[in-house]
Tab-separated table of C-alpha atoms in Angstrom:
chain	number	residue	atom	x	y	z
A	1	MET	CA	-41.771	144.605	-35.211
A	2	VAL	CA	-40.880	143.120	-38.538
A	3	VAL	CA	-41.168	144.481	-41.981
A	4	SER	CA	-44.004	142.355	-43.725
A	5	ALA	CA	-42.465	139.686	-46.078
A	6	PHE	CA	-45.195	137.620	-47.495
A	7	SER	CA	-44.082	135.451	-50.525
A	8	GLN	CA	-45.728	137.752	-53.280
A	9	THR	CA	-44.164	138.305	-56.705
A	10	SER	CA	-43.137	141.917	-57.775
A	11	LYS	CA	-46.250	141.900	-59.980
A	12	GLN	CA	-48.303	141.090	-57.074
A	13	TRP	CA	-46.783	143.771	-54.784
A	14	ARG	CA	-47.291	146.348	-57.343
A	15	ASP	CA	-51.022	145.510	-57.943
A	16	SER	CA	-51.366	145.890	-54.092
A	17	LEU	CA	-49.788	149.240	-54.513
A	18	SER	CA	-52.191	150.351	-57.373
A	19	VAL	CA	-55.143	149.279	-55.026
A	20	LEU	CA	-54.041	151.372	-52.138
A	21	ASN	CA	-53.515	154.454	-54.121
A	22	GLY	CA	-57.036	153.861	-55.574
A	23	LEU	CA	-58.304	153.763	-51.932
A	24	LEU	CA	-56.316	156.722	-50.764
A	25	GLN	CA	-57.976	158.942	-53.388
A	26	TYR	CA	-60.881	158.374	-51.442
A	27	ASP	CA	-59.472	158.700	-48.165
A	28	PRO	CA	-56.367	160.616	-48.147
A	29	LYS	CA	-55.816	160.941	-44.407
A	30	SER	CA	-56.037	157.410	-43.643
A	31	VAL	CA	-53.314	156.640	-41.516
A	32	SER	CA	-53.555	152.687	-41.924
A	33	LEU	CA	-53.868	152.967	-45.973
A	34	HIS	CA	-50.437	155.389	-45.932
A	35	LEU	CA	-48.791	152.611	-43.389
A	36	ARG	CA	-50.047	149.666	-45.873
A	37	LYS	CA	-48.755	151.610	-48.731
A	38	ALA	CA	-45.225	152.317	-46.981
A	39	ALA	CA	-45.049	148.358	-46.493
A	40	VAL	CA	-45.560	147.766	-49.963
A	41	ASN	CA	-42.967	150.306	-50.989
A	42	LEU	CA	-40.412	148.876	-48.579
A	43	GLN	CA	-41.020	145.107	-50.358
A	44	LEU	CA	-40.460	146.909	-53.719
A	45	LEU	CA	-37.757	148.473	-52.693
A	46	GLU	CA	-38.964	151.664	-53.022
A	47	TRP	CA	-37.269	153.527	-50.071
A	48	GLU	CA	-37.911	157.159	-50.929
A	49	ASN	CA	-41.785	156.523	-51.439
A	50	ALA	CA	-41.612	154.577	-48.025
A	51	VAL	CA	-39.998	157.588	-46.243
A	52	GLU	CA	-42.682	159.895	-47.834
A	53	GLU	CA	-45.782	158.003	-46.683
A	54	CYS	CA	-44.381	157.325	-43.148
A	55	THR	CA	-43.615	161.214	-42.813
A	56	THR	CA	-47.168	161.827	-43.828
A	57	VAL	CA	-48.179	159.588	-41.079
A	58	LEU	CA	-45.844	161.141	-38.774
A	59	GLY	CA	-47.235	164.771	-39.518
A	60	GLU	CA	-50.387	163.557	-37.922
A	61	ASP	CA	-48.896	161.555	-35.211
A	62	LYS	CA	-45.243	161.873	-34.277
A	63	LYS	CA	-45.382	158.873	-32.047
A	64	ASN	CA	-46.651	156.286	-34.552
A	65	LEU	CA	-44.329	153.333	-34.326
A	66	PRO	CA	-44.761	151.354	-37.220
A	67	ALA	CA	-44.119	154.819	-39.143
A	68	LEU	CA	-40.934	155.489	-37.228
A	69	TYR	CA	-39.691	152.047	-37.882
A	70	TYR	CA	-40.554	151.830	-41.396
A	71	ARG	CA	-38.852	154.950	-42.156
A	72	ALA	CA	-35.737	154.404	-40.434
A	73	TYR	CA	-35.544	150.749	-42.106
A	74	ALA	CA	-35.916	152.874	-45.479
A	75	ASN	CA	-33.403	155.541	-44.473
A	76	ASN	CA	-30.710	152.740	-43.369
A	77	ASN	CA	-31.134	151.191	-46.780
A	78	MET	CA	-30.534	154.792	-48.531
A	79	ARG	CA	-27.505	155.251	-46.033
A	80	ARG	CA	-29.028	158.392	-44.417
A	81	TYR	CA	-28.005	156.950	-40.809
A	82	GLU	CA	-28.210	159.843	-38.968
A	83	LEU	CA	-32.003	160.244	-39.795
A	84	ALA	CA	-32.243	156.402	-39.305
A	85	LYS	CA	-30.965	156.623	-35.782
A	86	ASN	CA	-33.150	159.547	-34.721
A	87	ASP	CA	-36.519	157.430	-35.748
A	88	TYR	CA	-35.070	154.357	-34.227
A	89	GLU	CA	-34.280	156.361	-30.852
A	90	ASP	CA	-37.677	158.315	-30.913
A	91	PHE	CA	-38.993	154.810	-31.248
A	92	LEU	CA	-37.286	153.361	-28.568
A	93	LYS	CA	-38.011	156.370	-26.094
A	94	ILE	CA	-41.746	154.946	-26.463
A	95	SER	CA	-40.994	151.229	-26.633
A	96	PRO	CA	-37.808	150.543	-24.961
A	97	TYR	CA	-38.045	146.742	-25.317
A	98	ASN	CA	-38.607	145.932	-28.867
A	99	MET	CA	-35.909	143.826	-30.172
A	100	GLU	CA	-36.303	144.921	-34.005
A	101	ALA	CA	-35.878	148.167	-33.072
A	102	ASN	CA	-32.962	147.662	-30.754
A	103	LEU	CA	-31.098	145.821	-33.261
A	104	GLY	CA	-32.022	148.450	-35.919
A	105	LEU	CA	-30.265	151.079	-33.838
A	106	ALA	CA	-27.314	148.989	-33.138
A	107	TYR	CA	-26.780	148.357	-36.824
A	108	THR	CA	-27.027	152.239	-37.607
A	109	TYR	CA	-24.605	152.853	-34.449
A	110	ILE	CA	-22.300	150.373	-36.316
A	111	ARG	CA	-22.614	152.425	-39.560
A	112	LEU	CA	-21.876	155.411	-37.848
A	113	ASN	CA	-18.911	154.165	-36.287
A	114	ARG	CA	-20.291	154.300	-33.045
A	115	ASN	CA	-19.135	150.885	-32.165
A	116	ASP	CA	-18.993	151.186	-28.257
A	117	ASP	CA	-22.470	152.119	-28.324
A	118	ALA	CA	-23.654	149.515	-30.353
A	119	LEU	CA	-22.134	147.147	-28.274
A	120	ASP	CA	-23.764	148.750	-25.236
A	121	LEU	CA	-27.088	148.502	-26.745
A	122	LEU	CA	-26.489	144.812	-27.835
A	123	ASN	CA	-25.206	143.981	-24.069
A	124	ASN	CA	-28.654	145.456	-23.003
A	125	LEU	CA	-30.259	143.331	-25.578
A	126	VAL	CA	-28.649	140.082	-24.324
A	127	GLU	CA	-29.995	141.086	-20.864
A	128	MET	CA	-33.327	141.667	-22.116
A	129	TYR	CA	-33.622	138.584	-24.463
A	130	PRO	CA	-31.218	135.898	-23.053
A	131	ASP	CA	-33.017	133.106	-24.604
A	132	SER	CA	-32.827	134.607	-28.220
A	133	SER	CA	-30.101	133.447	-30.581
A	134	VAL	CA	-30.461	136.297	-32.723
A	135	VAL	CA	-28.986	139.083	-30.190
A	136	TYR	CA	-26.129	136.621	-29.475
A	137	VAL	CA	-25.086	136.693	-33.311
A	138	ALA	CA	-25.677	140.248	-33.494
A	139	ARG	CA	-23.033	140.832	-30.813
A	140	ALA	CA	-20.841	138.069	-32.143
A	141	GLU	CA	-20.804	139.841	-35.341
A	142	LEU	CA	-19.734	143.425	-33.921
A	143	GLU	CA	-17.113	141.567	-31.523
A	144	LYS	CA	-15.741	139.943	-34.835
A	145	ASP	CA	-15.475	143.147	-36.556
A	146	MET	CA	-13.662	144.564	-33.205
A	147	LYS	CA	-11.301	141.369	-33.586
A	148	SER	CA	-12.418	140.328	-29.863
A	149	TYR	CA	-12.717	136.946	-31.282
A	150	ASP	CA	-12.652	135.012	-27.592
A	151	ILE	CA	-15.798	136.807	-27.117
A	152	ALA	CA	-17.229	136.576	-30.541
A	153	LEU	CA	-16.638	132.511	-30.037
A	154	TYR	CA	-18.638	132.619	-26.616
A	155	ASP	CA	-21.814	134.234	-28.210
A	156	LEU	CA	-21.626	132.256	-30.954
A	157	ASN	CA	-21.412	129.013	-28.773
A	158	LYS	CA	-24.506	130.347	-26.804
A	159	ALA	CA	-26.589	131.165	-30.055
A	160	LEU	CA	-26.039	127.353	-30.990
A	161	GLU	CA	-27.198	126.111	-27.846
A	162	ILE	CA	-30.353	128.005	-28.500
A	163	THR	CA	-30.396	126.983	-32.442
A	164	PRO	CA	-28.014	124.013	-32.801
A	165	TYR	CA	-26.230	123.563	-36.223
A	166	LYS	CA	-27.875	126.436	-38.335
A	167	HIS	CA	-25.885	126.709	-41.647
A	168	ASP	CA	-25.231	130.554	-40.994
A	169	LEU	CA	-24.364	129.934	-37.496
A	170	VAL	CA	-21.915	127.159	-38.122
A	171	VAL	CA	-20.331	129.297	-40.807
A	172	SER	CA	-19.874	132.184	-38.161
A	173	LYS	CA	-18.129	129.897	-35.531
A	174	VAL	CA	-15.888	128.466	-37.993
A	175	GLU	CA	-14.896	131.906	-39.278
A	176	VAL	CA	-13.935	132.828	-35.741
A	177	LEU	CA	-11.826	129.538	-35.310
A	178	LEU	CA	-10.064	130.257	-38.313
A	179	ALA	CA	-9.319	133.816	-37.454
A	180	MET	CA	-7.809	132.471	-34.210
A	181	ASN	CA	-5.652	130.012	-36.195
A	182	ARG	CA	-7.461	126.896	-34.615
A	183	ARG	CA	-8.020	125.098	-38.029
A	184	LYS	CA	-8.121	121.691	-36.366
A	185	GLU	CA	-11.001	122.731	-34.277
A	186	ALA	CA	-12.968	124.186	-36.965
A	187	LYS	CA	-12.412	121.066	-38.943
A	188	ASP	CA	-13.765	118.852	-36.414
A	189	PHE	CA	-17.048	121.327	-35.683
A	190	LEU	CA	-17.520	120.937	-39.609
A	191	ASP	CA	-17.737	117.280	-39.272
A	192	GLU	CA	-20.035	117.529	-36.067
A	193	ALA	CA	-22.146	119.825	-38.505
A	194	VAL	CA	-22.486	117.467	-41.091
A	195	SER	CA	-23.469	114.321	-38.852
A	196	ASN	CA	-26.047	116.540	-37.426
A	197	GLY	CA	-27.493	117.061	-40.902
A	198	ILE	CA	-26.082	120.041	-42.552
A	199	PRO	CA	-25.191	118.974	-46.104
A	200	LYS	CA	-21.240	118.572	-46.611
A	201	GLY	CA	-21.497	120.270	-50.052
A	202	ILE	CA	-22.518	123.508	-48.932
A	203	LEU	CA	-19.553	123.546	-46.454
A	204	ARG	CA	-16.904	122.785	-49.128
A	205	GLU	CA	-15.374	126.158	-49.090
A	206	TRP	CA	-15.046	126.360	-45.255
A	207	TYR	CA	-13.345	122.800	-45.420
A	208	SER	CA	-10.876	123.811	-47.783
A	209	LYS	CA	-10.006	126.964	-45.591
A	210	CYS	CA	-9.266	124.179	-42.492
A	211	ARG	CA	-6.169	122.701	-44.456
A	212	TYR	CA	-2.752	123.164	-42.957
């Protein structure tokens, strides 16, 4: 489940919001309208309004998955991590294999300084989704923060096997290699990435960090 991200302008989103407000005047108990409004609120970064819409829905249906997910997402953006954690956990009681909710909960655990819980969750995600580069990257980022560079490098290599030479993955691997003081290997990997299509110009900063 991913928050909608259509390429609309802010004005278009606000126009959508006006339409939804008008429709809700005629059908104030419509769950689908409240959810659509919450989704637009998220696009407009109106976190508090999104929470309000989701809370209205959950007052009628406490197991509504989109409302739990949207409210958790909004609360995370307001740094209300305990509230976000509660909603993600409630979501996962109903739908335990949802990747986005698991990743959201792992992120929330990290913000709550519960790295061990986040790592356990990410380990389970790797078991559930061994062909997803996203979960390997998420685990690698936590491992980098924990300075477990050898394991982070393993996870980034797994992600690069699935999604080769993606710019952000290349940068993440170079960061880890530099943290391990393996500058030549980092520089060689940058050269490899450039030979496989990544423009050298956008890697200039990382080339400079590879100099002895």
